[in-house]
Structure formats: structure tokens, C-alpha cells
Coordinates of C-alpha atoms and ligand atoms in Angstrom, one line a residue:
M1 CA 43.5 153.3 43.1
A2 CA 39.8 152.9 43.8
E3 CA 37.9 150.4 41.8
E4 CA 36.0 151.8 38.8
I5 CA 32.2 151.7 38.5
R6 CA 30.3 152.3 35.2
L7 CA 27.3 154.6 35.2
T8 CA 24.8 154.7 32.3
L9 CA 23.2 158.2 32.0
P10 CA 19.6 158.6 30.7
D11 CA 20.9 159.7 27.3
G12 CA 22.7 156.4 27.0
A13 CA 26.2 157.8 27.6
E14 CA 28.4 155.7 29.8
K15 CA 30.6 157.2 32.5
A16 CA 33.4 155.4 34.3
V17 CA 34.2 156.9 37.7
P18 CA 36.1 155.7 40.8
A19 CA 33.8 153.9 43.2
G20 CA 32.9 156.3 46.0
T21 CA 32.2 159.2 43.7
T22 CA 29.1 161.1 44.7
A23 CA 26.1 161.7 42.4
R24 CA 26.8 165.4 43.0
A25 CA 30.3 165.1 41.6
V26 CA 28.8 163.2 38.5
A27 CA 26.2 166.0 38.1
E28 CA 29.0 168.7 38.3
S29 CA 31.0 166.9 35.7
I30 CA 28.0 167.0 33.4
G31 CA 27.3 170.7 33.9
P32 CA 26.9 173.4 36.6
R33 CA 23.3 173.9 35.8
L34 CA 22.4 170.3 36.4
A35 CA 24.5 170.3 39.7
K36 CA 22.6 173.3 40.9
A37 CA 19.2 171.9 40.0
A38 CA 19.9 168.4 41.4
V39 CA 18.0 167.3 44.5
A40 CA 18.9 163.6 44.6
A41 CA 19.9 160.7 42.3
K42 CA 18.5 157.4 41.2
L43 CA 20.9 154.5 40.9
G44 CA 19.0 151.7 39.3
A45 CA 15.7 151.5 41.1
E46 CA 17.1 153.1 44.3
I47 CA 16.9 156.8 45.1
V48 CA 20.0 158.0 46.9
D49 CA 21.3 161.1 48.5
L50 CA 23.2 163.5 46.2
D51 CA 26.2 163.3 48.5
R52 CA 26.1 159.5 49.0
P53 CA 29.2 157.8 47.6
L54 CA 28.2 155.5 44.7
E55 CA 29.6 152.0 45.2
R56 CA 28.1 150.1 42.3
S57 CA 27.6 150.3 38.5
G58 CA 24.2 150.8 37.0
P59 CA 21.9 153.3 35.3
L60 CA 22.2 156.7 37.0
E61 CA 19.7 159.5 36.8
I62 CA 20.2 162.9 38.5
L63 CA 16.8 163.9 39.9
T64 CA 15.9 167.6 39.5
E65 CA 12.9 169.5 40.8
S66 CA 10.5 167.8 38.4
G67 CA 9.0 164.4 38.6
P68 CA 7.4 162.3 41.3
D69 CA 10.7 160.9 42.7
A70 CA 12.1 164.3 43.5
L71 CA 8.8 165.3 45.1
Q72 CA 8.9 162.2 47.3
V73 CA 12.4 163.1 48.5
L74 CA 11.3 166.7 49.2
R75 CA 8.2 165.6 51.1
H76 CA 10.0 163.1 53.2
S77 CA 12.7 165.7 54.0
C78 CA 10.0 168.0 55.0
A79 CA 8.7 165.4 57.5
H80 CA 12.1 165.6 59.2
L81 CA 11.8 169.4 59.2
L82 CA 8.4 169.0 60.9
A83 CA 9.8 166.6 63.5
A84 CA 12.7 169.0 64.2
A85 CA 10.3 171.9 64.8
V86 CA 8.0 169.8 67.0
R87 CA 11.0 168.7 69.1
R88 CA 12.0 172.3 69.6
L89 CA 8.6 173.4 70.8
H90 CA 7.6 170.1 72.5
P91 CA 10.9 168.5 73.7
E92 CA 9.0 165.7 75.4
A93 CA 7.4 164.5 72.1
G94 CA 8.2 160.9 71.2
I95 CA 8.7 160.3 67.4
G96 CA 7.2 157.5 65.3
F97 CA 7.3 157.4 61.5
G98 CA 7.4 160.3 59.0
P99 CA 6.9 159.0 55.4
S100 CA 6.0 160.9 52.3
I101 CA 2.5 160.1 51.0
E102 CA 0.6 161.1 47.9
D103 CA 0.8 164.9 47.6
G104 CA 2.5 165.3 51.0
F105 CA 3.8 163.8 54.1
Y106 CA 3.0 163.1 57.8
Y107 CA 4.8 162.5 61.0
D108 CA 3.5 160.6 64.1
F109 CA 4.2 162.0 67.6
A110 CA 3.6 160.6 71.0
V111 CA 2.4 163.6 72.9
P112 CA 0.3 164.0 76.0
R113 CA -2.5 165.9 74.3
P114 CA -3.7 166.3 70.7
F115 CA -2.3 169.2 68.6
T116 CA -4.6 172.3 68.2
P117 CA -4.8 174.4 65.1
E118 CA -2.8 177.0 67.1
D119 CA -0.1 174.4 67.7
L120 CA 0.1 173.7 64.0
E121 CA 0.5 177.5 63.3
R122 CA 3.4 177.7 65.8
I123 CA 5.0 174.5 64.5
E124 CA 4.8 175.7 60.9
S125 CA 6.4 179.0 61.7
E126 CA 9.1 177.2 63.7
M127 CA 9.7 175.0 60.6
R128 CA 10.4 178.2 58.6
T129 CA 12.9 179.3 61.1
V130 CA 14.7 175.9 61.1
A131 CA 14.6 175.7 57.3
E132 CA 16.1 179.2 56.9
A133 CA 19.1 178.1 59.1
G134 CA 19.6 175.7 56.1
D135 CA 21.4 172.8 57.9
S136 CA 22.6 170.0 55.7
F137 CA 21.3 166.4 56.1
V138 CA 24.2 164.4 57.4
R139 CA 24.1 160.6 56.9
E140 CA 25.8 158.4 59.4
E141 CA 26.0 154.6 59.6
V142 CA 26.1 153.6 63.3
T143 CA 26.2 150.3 65.2
R144 CA 23.1 149.0 66.8
E145 CA 24.6 149.7 70.2
E146 CA 25.2 153.3 69.2
A147 CA 21.6 153.7 67.8
R148 CA 20.2 152.2 71.0
R149 CA 22.1 154.8 73.0
R150 CA 21.0 157.7 70.8
F151 CA 17.3 156.8 70.8
A152 CA 17.2 155.6 74.4
G153 CA 14.4 158.2 75.1
D154 CA 12.3 157.1 72.0
P155 CA 10.7 153.7 72.6
L156 CA 9.0 153.8 69.2
K157 CA 12.3 154.2 67.4
L158 CA 13.9 151.5 69.5
E159 CA 11.0 149.1 68.4
R160 CA 11.7 150.0 64.8
L161 CA 15.5 149.5 65.3
E162 CA 14.9 145.9 66.5
E163 CA 13.2 145.2 63.2
I164 CA 16.1 146.2 61.0
P165 CA 17.5 142.8 59.8
E166 CA 20.9 141.8 61.0
G167 CA 23.5 142.7 58.5
E168 CA 21.6 145.7 57.1
P169 CA 23.2 149.0 57.9
V170 CA 21.6 151.2 60.6
T171 CA 21.6 154.8 59.4
V172 CA 20.9 158.0 61.3
Y173 CA 20.2 161.3 59.5
R174 CA 21.0 164.5 61.3
C175 CA 20.2 168.0 60.4
G176 CA 20.9 170.7 63.0
A177 CA 20.1 169.4 66.4
F178 CA 17.6 166.8 65.2
E179 CA 18.5 163.3 64.3
D180 CA 16.3 160.5 63.2
L181 CA 16.7 156.8 62.6
C182 CA 16.0 156.7 58.9
R183 CA 17.0 154.9 55.7
G184 CA 16.8 158.1 53.6
P185 CA 17.1 159.5 51.0
H186 CA 16.8 163.2 51.7
L187 CA 17.5 166.6 50.1
P188 CA 21.1 167.8 50.5
A189 CA 19.9 170.5 53.0
L190 CA 16.8 172.0 54.7
G191 CA 17.3 175.3 52.8
R192 CA 15.8 173.6 49.7
I193 CA 12.4 173.2 51.4
R194 CA 10.6 176.5 50.9
H195 CA 7.0 175.8 49.8
F196 CA 5.2 173.8 52.4
K197 CA 2.1 173.9 54.6
L198 CA 0.8 171.9 57.5
L199 CA -2.7 170.7 56.8
N200 CA -4.2 169.1 59.8
A201 CA -3.6 166.8 62.8
A202 CA -5.5 163.6 63.7
G203 CA -5.1 160.6 66.0
A204 CA -3.5 157.5 64.5
Y205 CA -2.7 154.2 66.1
W206 CA 1.0 153.3 66.2
R207 CA 1.4 151.1 63.1
G208 CA -2.3 151.3 62.3
D209 CA -3.0 148.8 65.1
E210 CA -5.9 149.6 67.3
R211 CA -4.4 147.6 70.1
R212 CA -1.4 149.9 70.2
Q213 CA -1.0 153.4 71.6
M214 CA -2.7 156.4 70.0
L215 CA -0.3 158.9 68.4
Q216 CA -0.9 162.3 67.0
R217 CA -0.3 162.5 63.3
I218 CA 0.4 165.9 61.6
Y219 CA -0.2 166.0 57.9
G220 CA 1.5 168.5 55.6
T221 CA 2.3 169.1 51.9
A222 CA 5.4 170.4 50.2
W223 CA 6.2 171.5 46.6
F224 CA 9.1 172.9 44.7
S225 CA 7.3 176.1 43.6
K226 CA 5.0 178.6 45.2
Q227 CA 2.5 178.2 42.3
D228 CA 2.4 174.4 42.7
L229 CA 1.7 174.8 46.4
E230 CA -1.0 177.4 45.9
A231 CA -2.6 175.3 43.2
Y232 CA -2.6 172.3 45.5
V233 CA -4.1 174.2 48.4
R234 CA -6.9 175.5 46.1
R235 CA -7.5 171.9 44.9
L236 CA -7.8 170.8 48.5
E237 CA -10.2 173.5 49.3
E238 CA -12.3 172.6 46.3
A239 CA -12.2 168.9 47.3
R240 CA -13.3 169.8 50.8
K241 CA -16.3 171.7 49.5
R242 CA -17.2 168.7 47.3
D243 CA -16.9 166.1 50.1
H244 CA -19.8 163.7 49.4
R245 CA -20.4 163.2 53.1
L246 CA -21.2 166.9 53.5
I247 CA -23.1 167.3 50.3
G248 CA -24.9 164.0 51.0
K249 CA -26.2 165.4 54.3
A250 CA -27.0 168.9 53.0
L251 CA -29.0 167.5 50.1
D252 CA -30.5 164.7 52.2
L253 CA -29.2 162.0 49.9
F254 CA -28.0 159.3 52.3
S255 CA -26.9 158.6 55.9
I256 CA -24.8 156.0 57.8
Q257 CA -26.1 155.3 61.3
D258 CA -24.3 154.2 64.4
D259 CA -27.2 152.1 65.5
V260 CA -27.0 149.9 62.4
G261 CA -23.2 149.9 61.9
P262 CA -20.4 151.4 59.9
G263 CA -20.3 151.1 56.2
L264 CA -24.0 150.4 55.8
V265 CA -25.7 153.0 53.7
F266 CA -29.3 154.3 54.1
W267 CA -30.3 155.7 50.7
H268 CA -32.8 158.5 51.5
P269 CA -35.5 159.2 48.9
R270 CA -33.3 161.7 47.0
G271 CA -30.3 159.5 46.9
A272 CA -32.4 156.4 46.1
M273 CA -33.7 158.2 43.0
I274 CA -30.2 158.7 41.8
Q275 CA -29.4 155.1 42.3
F276 CA -32.7 154.1 40.6
Q277 CA -31.9 156.2 37.5
L278 CA -28.4 154.8 37.2
R279 CA -29.7 151.2 37.5
R280 CA -32.4 151.8 35.0
F281 CA -29.8 153.2 32.6
I282 CA -27.4 150.3 32.9
E283 CA -30.1 147.6 32.9
D284 CA -31.8 149.0 29.8
T285 CA -28.4 149.2 28.1
L286 CA -27.5 145.7 29.1
L287 CA -30.9 144.3 27.9
E288 CA -30.5 146.0 24.6
R289 CA -27.2 144.1 24.3
G290 CA -28.3 140.6 24.9
N291 CA -27.9 140.3 28.7
S292 CA -30.4 138.5 30.9
L293 CA -31.3 139.7 34.3
V294 CA -31.2 137.2 37.2
Y295 CA -31.8 137.4 40.9
T296 CA -30.0 135.2 43.3
P297 CA -30.1 134.6 47.1
H298 CA -28.4 136.9 49.5
I299 CA -27.3 134.0 51.7
T300 CA -26.0 130.6 50.7
R301 CA -24.7 127.5 52.3
E302 CA -21.0 128.0 53.2
Q303 CA -19.9 125.1 51.0
L304 CA -20.5 127.2 47.9
F305 CA -17.7 129.5 48.9
L306 CA -15.5 126.6 49.8
R307 CA -16.0 125.2 46.4
S308 CA -15.3 128.6 44.7
G309 CA -12.1 129.0 46.8
H310 CA -13.2 132.2 48.4
L311 CA -13.1 130.3 51.7
P312 CA -10.8 129.9 53.5
M313 CA -8.7 132.3 51.4
Y314 CA -10.8 135.5 51.9
A315 CA -12.4 134.5 55.2
E316 CA -11.4 137.7 57.0
N317 CA -13.4 139.7 54.4
Q318 CA -16.5 137.7 54.9
F319 CA -19.0 138.0 57.8
P320 CA -18.9 135.0 60.1
P321 CA -21.2 132.1 59.4
M322 CA -24.7 131.6 60.8
A323 CA -26.5 128.4 61.7
G324 CA -28.9 126.8 59.3
G325 CA -32.4 125.6 60.1
A326 CA -32.9 123.3 63.1
D327 CA -33.5 120.3 60.8
E328 CA -30.4 120.9 58.6
G329 CA -27.8 119.5 60.9
E330 CA -25.3 121.2 63.1
D331 CA -22.5 121.3 60.5
V332 CA -24.6 123.2 57.9
R333 CA -23.7 126.9 58.0
Y334 CA -24.7 129.8 55.9
R335 CA -22.9 132.9 54.8
V336 CA -24.1 136.2 53.5
K337 CA -22.6 136.5 50.1
P338 CA -19.5 138.7 49.5
M339 CA -19.8 138.3 45.7
N340 CA -22.2 137.0 43.1
C341 CA -19.9 134.9 40.9
P342 CA -20.6 131.5 42.4
A343 CA -24.4 132.2 42.3
H344 CA -24.3 133.1 38.6
I345 CA -22.2 130.0 37.9
L346 CA -25.0 127.9 39.5
V347 CA -27.5 129.5 37.1
Y348 CA -25.2 128.5 34.2
A349 CA -24.8 125.0 35.5
A350 CA -28.5 124.4 36.0
Q351 CA -28.9 123.6 32.3
Q352 CA -27.1 121.6 29.7
R353 CA -25.4 124.3 27.6
S354 CA -24.5 124.1 23.9
Y355 CA -22.1 126.3 21.9
R356 CA -25.1 128.0 20.4
D357 CA -26.2 129.3 23.9
L358 CA -22.9 131.2 24.3
P359 CA -22.1 133.9 25.2
L360 CA -24.5 133.6 28.1
R361 CA -24.6 137.0 29.8
L362 CA -26.1 137.2 33.3
S363 CA -26.6 140.5 35.0
E364 CA -27.7 141.3 38.5
V365 CA -27.7 144.6 40.4
A366 CA -27.1 142.8 43.7
N367 CA -26.3 143.6 47.3
V368 CA -23.2 141.9 48.8
Y369 CA -21.6 142.3 52.1
R370 CA -17.9 142.4 53.0
N371 CA -16.4 142.6 56.4
E372 CA -14.0 145.5 55.8
R373 CA -12.1 146.8 58.8
S374 CA -14.0 149.7 60.2
G375 CA -10.9 151.9 60.1
T376 CA -10.8 151.7 56.3
L377 CA -14.4 152.7 55.7
H378 CA -15.1 156.1 54.2
G379 CA -18.6 157.5 53.6
M380 CA -20.0 155.9 50.5
L381 CA -16.6 155.4 48.9
R382 CA -15.6 152.4 51.1
V383 CA -18.5 150.5 52.6
R384 CA -19.5 147.1 54.0
G385 CA -22.8 146.8 52.2
L386 CA -22.2 147.0 48.4
T387 CA -24.7 147.4 45.6
M388 CA -22.9 146.0 42.6
D389 CA -23.9 146.3 39.0
D390 CA -22.5 142.8 38.6
G391 CA -22.4 140.6 35.6
H392 CA -20.9 137.3 34.4
I393 CA -20.5 136.3 30.9
F394 CA -19.9 132.6 30.0
L395 CA -18.3 132.2 26.5
R396 CA -16.2 130.2 24.2
P397 CA -12.5 131.2 23.9
D398 CA -13.0 132.3 20.3
Q399 CA -15.6 134.8 21.5
I400 CA -13.4 136.7 23.9
E401 CA -12.4 139.4 21.5
D402 CA -15.9 140.3 20.3
E403 CA -17.3 140.2 23.8
I404 CA -14.6 142.5 25.2
F405 CA -15.2 144.9 22.2
E406 CA -18.9 145.0 23.2
L407 CA -18.1 145.6 26.9
L408 CA -15.7 148.4 26.0
D409 CA -18.5 149.9 24.0
I410 CA -20.7 150.0 27.1
V411 CA -17.9 151.6 29.0
E412 CA -17.6 154.2 26.3
L413 CA -21.4 154.8 26.3
V414 CA -21.5 155.3 30.1
M415 CA -18.2 156.9 31.0
G416 CA -17.4 158.7 27.7
K417 CA -20.6 159.6 25.9
T418 CA -22.9 160.1 28.9
F419 CA -20.7 161.4 31.8
K420 CA -18.0 162.8 29.5
L421 CA -15.3 161.5 31.7
N422 CA -11.7 161.4 30.7
Y423 CA -11.1 157.6 31.3
R424 CA -8.1 155.3 30.8
L425 CA -7.8 151.6 30.2
D426 CA -5.0 149.5 31.7
L427 CA -4.5 146.0 30.3
A428 CA -3.0 143.8 33.0
T429 CA -1.3 140.7 31.7
R430 CA -0.1 137.4 33.2
P431 CA 1.8 137.4 36.5
D432 CA 4.6 135.0 37.4
K433 CA 2.3 132.8 39.5
K434 CA -0.6 131.9 37.3
L435 CA -3.2 129.3 36.7
G436 CA -3.8 127.8 33.2
G437 CA -1.5 127.1 30.3
D438 CA 0.6 129.7 28.5
E439 CA -1.4 129.0 25.3
M440 CA -4.7 130.0 26.9
W441 CA -3.1 133.2 28.4
E442 CA -1.5 134.1 25.1
H443 CA -4.8 133.7 23.3
A444 CA -6.8 135.7 25.9
E445 CA -4.2 138.5 26.1
Q446 CA -4.1 138.9 22.4
A447 CA -7.9 138.9 22.2
L448 CA -8.1 141.7 24.8
E449 CA -5.4 143.7 23.1
Q450 CA -7.0 143.2 19.7
A451 CA -10.4 144.4 21.0
L452 CA -8.7 147.5 22.5
K453 CA -7.0 148.2 19.1
R454 CA -10.2 147.6 17.1
R455 CA -11.9 150.2 19.3
G456 CA -9.1 152.6 18.7
A457 CA -8.8 152.9 22.4
T458 CA -5.6 154.3 24.1
Y459 CA -4.5 151.9 26.7
R460 CA -1.5 151.3 28.9
M461 CA 0.1 147.9 29.5
D462 CA 0.4 146.7 33.1
A463 CA 2.7 143.8 32.4
G464 CA 2.4 141.1 35.1
G465 CA -0.4 143.0 36.8
G466 CA -3.2 140.5 36.1
A467 CA -4.8 138.2 38.7
F468 CA -3.4 134.7 38.8
Y469 CA -6.7 133.4 37.2
G470 CA -6.8 135.7 34.1
P471 CA -5.9 139.0 32.5
K472 CA -8.0 142.1 33.0
I473 CA -8.8 145.6 31.9
D474 CA -8.9 148.2 34.6
I475 CA -10.8 151.5 34.1
K476 CA -9.6 154.7 35.7
F477 CA -11.1 158.2 35.3
D478 CA -10.6 161.8 36.4
D479 CA -13.1 163.9 38.2
A480 CA -13.9 167.6 37.7
I481 CA -11.0 168.7 39.8
G482 CA -8.4 166.4 38.3
R483 CA -8.4 163.6 40.9
E484 CA -8.0 160.0 39.5
W485 CA -10.6 157.4 40.5
Q486 CA -10.3 153.7 40.2
G487 CA -13.3 152.5 38.2
A488 CA -14.7 149.1 37.4
T489 CA -12.8 146.1 36.0
I490 CA -13.4 143.6 33.1
Q491 CA -11.8 140.4 34.4
L492 CA -11.2 137.2 32.5
D493 CA -11.4 134.0 34.6
F494 CA -10.0 130.6 33.7
Q495 CA -10.2 129.3 37.3
L496 CA -13.9 129.3 38.4
P497 CA -15.1 127.4 35.3
E498 CA -12.5 124.8 36.2
R499 CA -13.5 124.6 39.9
F500 CA -17.2 124.2 39.1
Q501 CA -16.5 121.9 36.1
L502 CA -18.5 124.1 33.8
E503 CA -19.2 122.6 30.4
Y504 CA -20.8 123.2 27.0
T505 CA -21.3 120.9 24.0
G506 CA -19.3 122.1 21.1
S507 CA -20.2 122.0 17.4
D508 CA -17.9 118.9 17.4
N509 CA -20.4 117.3 19.8
R510 CA -17.7 117.0 22.5
T511 CA -17.7 118.8 25.9
H512 CA -15.6 121.9 26.3
R513 CA -14.9 124.3 29.2
P514 CA -16.2 127.9 28.8
V515 CA -14.3 131.0 29.9
M516 CA -15.9 133.4 32.2
I517 CA -15.8 137.2 32.4
H518 CA -16.6 139.2 35.5
R519 CA -17.7 142.7 34.6
A520 CA -19.1 145.7 36.3
I521 CA -19.6 149.1 34.7
Y522 CA -20.2 151.4 37.7
G523 CA -18.5 149.1 40.1
T524 CA -20.6 149.6 43.2
L525 CA -23.5 152.1 43.2
E526 CA -22.3 153.4 46.6
R527 CA -18.9 154.3 45.3
F528 CA -20.1 155.6 41.9
V529 CA -22.8 157.8 43.4
G530 CA -20.2 159.1 46.0
F531 CA -18.0 159.9 43.1
L532 CA -20.8 161.6 41.2
I533 CA -21.7 163.7 44.2
E534 CA -18.1 165.0 44.4
H535 CA -17.7 165.3 40.6
F536 CA -20.9 167.3 40.2
A537 CA -20.6 169.0 43.6
G538 CA -24.2 167.9 44.1
A539 CA -25.5 169.6 41.0
F540 CA -26.7 166.5 39.2
P541 CA -27.7 166.7 35.5
L542 CA -31.4 166.8 34.9
W543 CA -31.8 163.1 34.1
L544 CA -30.3 162.1 37.4
A545 CA -31.5 165.0 39.6
P546 CA -33.8 163.7 42.4
E547 CA -35.9 166.8 42.1
Q548 CA -36.0 168.1 38.5
V549 CA -38.3 171.0 38.8
R550 CA -39.6 173.1 41.7
V551 CA -42.7 175.0 41.0
L552 CA -43.0 178.3 42.9
P553 CA -46.2 180.4 42.9
I554 CA -45.3 184.0 43.7
T555 CA -48.4 184.5 45.9
D556 CA -51.3 182.4 47.1
A557 CA -53.3 183.8 44.2
Q558 CA -51.3 181.7 41.8
L559 CA -51.4 178.5 43.9
G560 CA -54.1 176.9 41.7
A561 CA -52.2 177.6 38.5
A562 CA -48.9 176.4 40.0
R563 CA -50.5 173.2 41.2
A564 CA -51.9 172.6 37.7
L565 CA -48.4 173.0 36.2
H566 CA -46.9 170.7 38.9
L567 CA -49.5 168.0 38.2
R568 CA -48.9 168.3 34.4
L569 CA -45.2 167.9 34.9
R570 CA -45.7 164.9 37.2
A571 CA -48.0 163.3 34.7
A572 CA -45.2 163.6 32.1
A573 CA -42.9 161.7 34.5
I574 CA -41.0 164.8 35.5
R575 CA -39.9 164.8 39.1
S576 CA -41.6 168.0 40.2
H577 CA -42.2 169.5 43.6
L578 CA -44.7 172.3 44.5
D579 CA -43.3 174.7 47.0
E580 CA -46.4 176.2 48.5
R581 CA -44.8 177.3 51.8
N582 CA -45.9 180.6 53.2
E583 CA -42.4 182.2 52.7
T584 CA -41.2 185.0 50.5
L585 CA -40.4 184.1 46.9
N586 CA -36.8 185.1 47.5
Y587 CA -36.5 182.7 50.4
R588 CA -38.0 179.8 48.4
V589 CA -35.8 180.6 45.3
R590 CA -32.7 180.6 47.6
D591 CA -33.8 177.2 49.1
G592 CA -34.3 175.7 45.6
E593 CA -30.8 176.9 44.6
L594 CA -29.3 175.4 47.8
M595 CA -30.9 172.1 47.0
K596 CA -29.4 172.3 43.5
V597 CA -32.7 171.9 41.7
P598 CA -32.0 172.2 38.0
Y599 CA -35.1 174.3 37.2
L600 CA -37.2 176.6 39.3
A601 CA -40.6 177.3 37.6
V602 CA -42.0 180.6 38.8
V603 CA -45.7 181.3 38.3
G604 CA -46.8 184.9 38.8
G605 CA -50.1 186.6 37.9
R606 CA -49.0 187.2 34.3
E607 CA -47.9 183.6 33.8
A608 CA -51.0 182.2 35.4
E609 CA -53.1 184.2 33.0
A610 CA -51.1 183.4 29.9
G611 CA -50.4 179.7 30.7
T612 CA -46.7 180.4 30.6
V613 CA -43.9 179.9 33.2
A614 CA -40.9 181.9 34.2
V615 CA -38.0 179.5 34.3
R616 CA -34.8 179.9 36.2
S617 CA -32.0 177.5 35.3
R618 CA -29.5 176.3 37.8
G619 CA -26.2 178.1 37.7
V620 CA -27.2 181.1 35.6
G621 CA -28.1 183.5 38.4
S622 CA -31.4 185.4 38.4
K623 CA -32.0 185.4 34.7
Q624 CA -35.6 184.1 33.9
D625 CA -36.9 182.8 30.6
V626 CA -40.6 183.1 30.1
M627 CA -41.9 180.3 27.9
T628 CA -45.1 178.4 27.3
Q629 CA -45.7 175.3 29.4
E630 CA -45.4 173.2 26.3
A631 CA -42.0 174.6 25.4
F632 CA -40.8 174.1 29.0
L633 CA -42.0 170.5 29.0
A634 CA -40.4 169.8 25.6
M635 CA -37.1 171.2 26.8
L636 CA -37.1 169.0 29.9
E637 CA -38.0 165.9 27.9
E638 CA -35.3 166.5 25.4
S639 CA -32.6 167.0 28.0
I640 CA -33.7 163.8 29.9
R641 CA -33.8 161.8 26.7
A642 CA -30.3 162.9 25.7
R643 CA -29.1 162.5 29.3
A644 CA -27.6 165.9 28.8
L645 CA -25.0 167.1 31.4
V646 CA -26.4 170.7 31.6
P647 CA -27.9 172.2 33.6
Ligands
LIG1 ZN1 14.3 160.3 56.6
LIG2 ZN1 -17.5 138.0 39.7

């Protein structure tokens, strides 16, 4: 008699089965429908093959074609299918890794030349042929000796094999003629993979290490239904059209230049105007709410970051030190600052502080520099030169709740009321390894949660997800095509006030230690503007649009009247441009539309005479509204004042 194991099903029912029973058998005993829909199983936290004998007790969930775990199994299985097809067409191809990733999978191959789009087409059609044959995935535990023999022609696999710790089983999965060194799990058979597509191929270093060989990585996606696949491909197409690097170039917003270095953004006049308006908005908002603006040096003596603990801990993310002045001594070294916190702390510490001075809110839209690896940089979304809307609040522990409440109000004003973003708040609480007493943590976490509750905010708990020096609230939001973005963070900090021995005099006349909050609303202007470009697909709302109105005389005869209107708009602080080029009206209208100018103001003979203007709004086609100049101006001013999203 085999030993018995006890499985707890999601509905709470317990099932005792002999050890070695497969998840498939369990599914069949529950019902034929479930068995048919099953793709894999989850025993505790581990996802296992449907046909894998279960050897231990625990919660068991049969995974069907819904949910992220099942998709992950499908996608990884599809990576095997890809490798099988590549091996059939390119028998010489060496194989690397083939994991599932968000929305898809990839597989790395060692091949003599990069894959072309035609190669991908052939490989995809070969994948269909192999999938239709419908071979099962067969799992086999082998000895190391046996694995070495089977993968003798695959040095990358041999390297991986050597890393599997002694005592851990070495498993090989075979389907048809293709076998791979892999831990699994997989679908029961290739026939379950029907809705997939190869997306592109790109060079990738083996294990992401630029000193190792360059492999060719093929990316693909796989879904359980045709509709899901089609919807994803459409979303991808939409995302490609919205790529901020393409739109940034087409609209002349920014550039990144090789001569200067990767991750360093040049804000062109149009992009700079967007940044300027965002800064103005946040700085006005902060000033209305009792913040003070400060400006602090871009470089500081290195010892500041030793004291803050950023060195040597984060040394690899900082640019190397530079020498000080000739009279400062050889051991004095300077660093360009990677963050503003220590500088703001010095502003706090420059004065004797009393409990009446708190909260002290210091704000600075500041440039900091981080030595990110060049391979991780991406347009404006991941840069080395960061413009942060940074702020640090020094306060008494009893002020935490009200301060967080206020900060959440600013988040709501910017993300919710102004940009109408669907955003989420995650409350991350104390991790195992932490600084500061439980009492302090308890108080701070309760204050954060209380503030969230008072606001009526929906939030998720990220238990244990806080930094070791304090709990935090993370902000995430969705863009226009449903992608989730990581926004700014409101971070409590018990550590830095300690390290810098910050103090204030309490009402009891004794000295106390303040708490500190790091906060940003946009995060970095680079990333936020990159996000906005993709979110709006370059069609910025009027208040942010670099060029708000383009004035177009129909012929030279109206040039004088058009110029007068242009100057009138400019005097009212409207960003107007007069297009007096010697081109047809159609051509100039088309150009204004391509540049996503919110309003084209056409001045023909009739308008010149009557003091009116024919207004074409962005996104409504060729419809024109003839209105008085006063009405036009009033409409613009109202939209800007309200920071309206349309047009
Ligand atoms: Zn695998
Ligand atoms: Zn900070």
C-alpha cells in the first residue's frame, strides 16, 4: 500500500489519495469537465505538470485556461515548441534559455547569423506543423552523466547543468524529437498550443552579460483563445504607434545624443514647454499647501553620502568621484548627487528646530544623476540624468496621518482630477529585516492606513513589502491602452533622521527626533513625460500642448489680419504660432494636424473683414467653427484654466 497524502482543494474539501497519484487523476475524480479543461496543477506554491505523480500533502489547485499561472505554463511550453521548430529548420542552432515573460516568451539561440523576418515566418509555420502532430511532453529524471551525454553538442546547456546544485534532480523534457534540460512545468501536450505568434528577434548576450557571446533571441506570445491573441496583437500595434521615442522625434520634443552619452535627455523647445508647464503646476500646488522651495548643489563632498549610507552601499549606481580643488587636499573627493535627501536634511539641520516649525516641507525640482547600466536605459523611461519633483517632509510622529492625508490629496489632484488616470495605491508594510522598534512601525503603519481610510481610497496591502527603514505607499496607474505604470512613492524614513542626528525641541522642552517623508508626485519628469507622450499619443491637452494655436491665413491678403490675431493670442499668454509659409492651405492644415496642434485658426477674407476666426479643433476632422476672436480667446482661457483634457 502506497502512503497516503492529503490534498486540500480550493473549496476547502480534503481529499486523501495514495502518494504518486497524478493531478490529472485528482481532476478526473472531481469531474470530467475539469479534467478536460485542466492544463497543470498547483501544489502549494509550486506549479506542477498534470501528469506528475504527487508525493506530498498540501493545498492543490487544478489550473484551467484562465489565470496567470496557466498562461505562464502555456507560454513556457510554447518556447519549447519554438526551439523544436528552430532545430528542425536550423539543426546547427545551439540552445540557451526559453522562459515565459510578461505576455509571452522567448528563446535564445546560438546561430551563425541573425534571424530575418522571413526566417521567423518559416519558423512560425514550422511551429504549427509540430504543434499539430500533438506530441506529449515527457518528463524524465536523468543522472548528470546522462544529461552531459545528451547535451554534449550544446555548451550553453552544459554550463547550466553544472549550476544545478548537487542533490537536486536533473530533469529533461522531451516532446517529439526535441528534448530540453528544463525544470518544467509544461502543458500535457503540444496540441494545446494553438494561438501563438512570433513577434521579433533581437541580439541578446548570454545571461545578459556583455562579456559573453551574443545570441539571437526570438520573442513570441501565446494565448488560450484566438480573441485574446488578436486583442493582444492589436494592443501591441497600438503601443508601437505610441512609442514615445518615435513620437518624440516626430513632434521634435526631445533627443538623446551619442556624443553626449546614453540616458541623458535633451529637452527641445517643445518638450521643454511640457516640462515647464508640469513643473509650474506641481510647484504652484505645493506652494499653496505650505511647501517651501529650496535649491541645493549638484555636486557635494563624498562624505555626505558616506554619512547618509548611500556609499558604499549604492556605489555602483553613482558616478565615480572627482577630485576637489587643488587646495582641498588629495583625500577630498566630490560626487554628483544621485538623490536629494541628504541635501535637504542639511537645510533642516542648519537651524535649531522647534515642534512649532513642523512639518517642514522642502521641495526641489532637481537634477540628479545615476550610473544605470547602458543596457537597461530606454528612451525617456529609463535615464541617467533624472529631473525629480522631489520633496522631503520633516515632521513629528503624531503628524504622520494628517501629512499622508494631504499628500494623497495632491496625488488625487494630479493623477485623478487632472489626468483622469485610473490609479492604485499599495501600502507596503514592515519587512523581516527592519530598522527601528516595533512600536514606531506599528504607529506609522496605522497612521498610513488611517489616512488611506479617511480619504476613502481603495488600496492594497503589500505585507512585508516596505523598505527596511520605513513603510511606504506606492502609486500605480493605467495608460490609455491598459498598460500598468509604476508611479511615484510616498516613503516614510526612520533611518536618515537617525544617521544625521536630526532634532527638534518639543513642547516639553526636550529634544526629539523627527520622522522624514520622501515624496515625489510625478517621480521623474523624464519618465512622466515619456508616459504622457504614449498615453496621449502625442496629442497633449491644451494646457500642456507646446503649441496651442496655429494661425493660418488663407492667402497673403490675410497675412496682416492673421498676424494681428497671432499677436493678440500671444499677448494673452497663449502659445500661438503664425504659419505664413508660401504653401497651400491644405498643406499647412495637414502639417498642423501632424504636429497635433489643438487648434488651427484659419483667417480668410470674410474672417479678416468681420474680425472672426474659423477654428478647427484637433481630432474632429474638417469641421470649422466660425467665432469672434473674443469667443475664441475665452474658450482657450477657460480650457487652460480648468486644465481640461480635450481637445
Ligand atoms: Zn521547459
Ligand atoms: Zn529622498
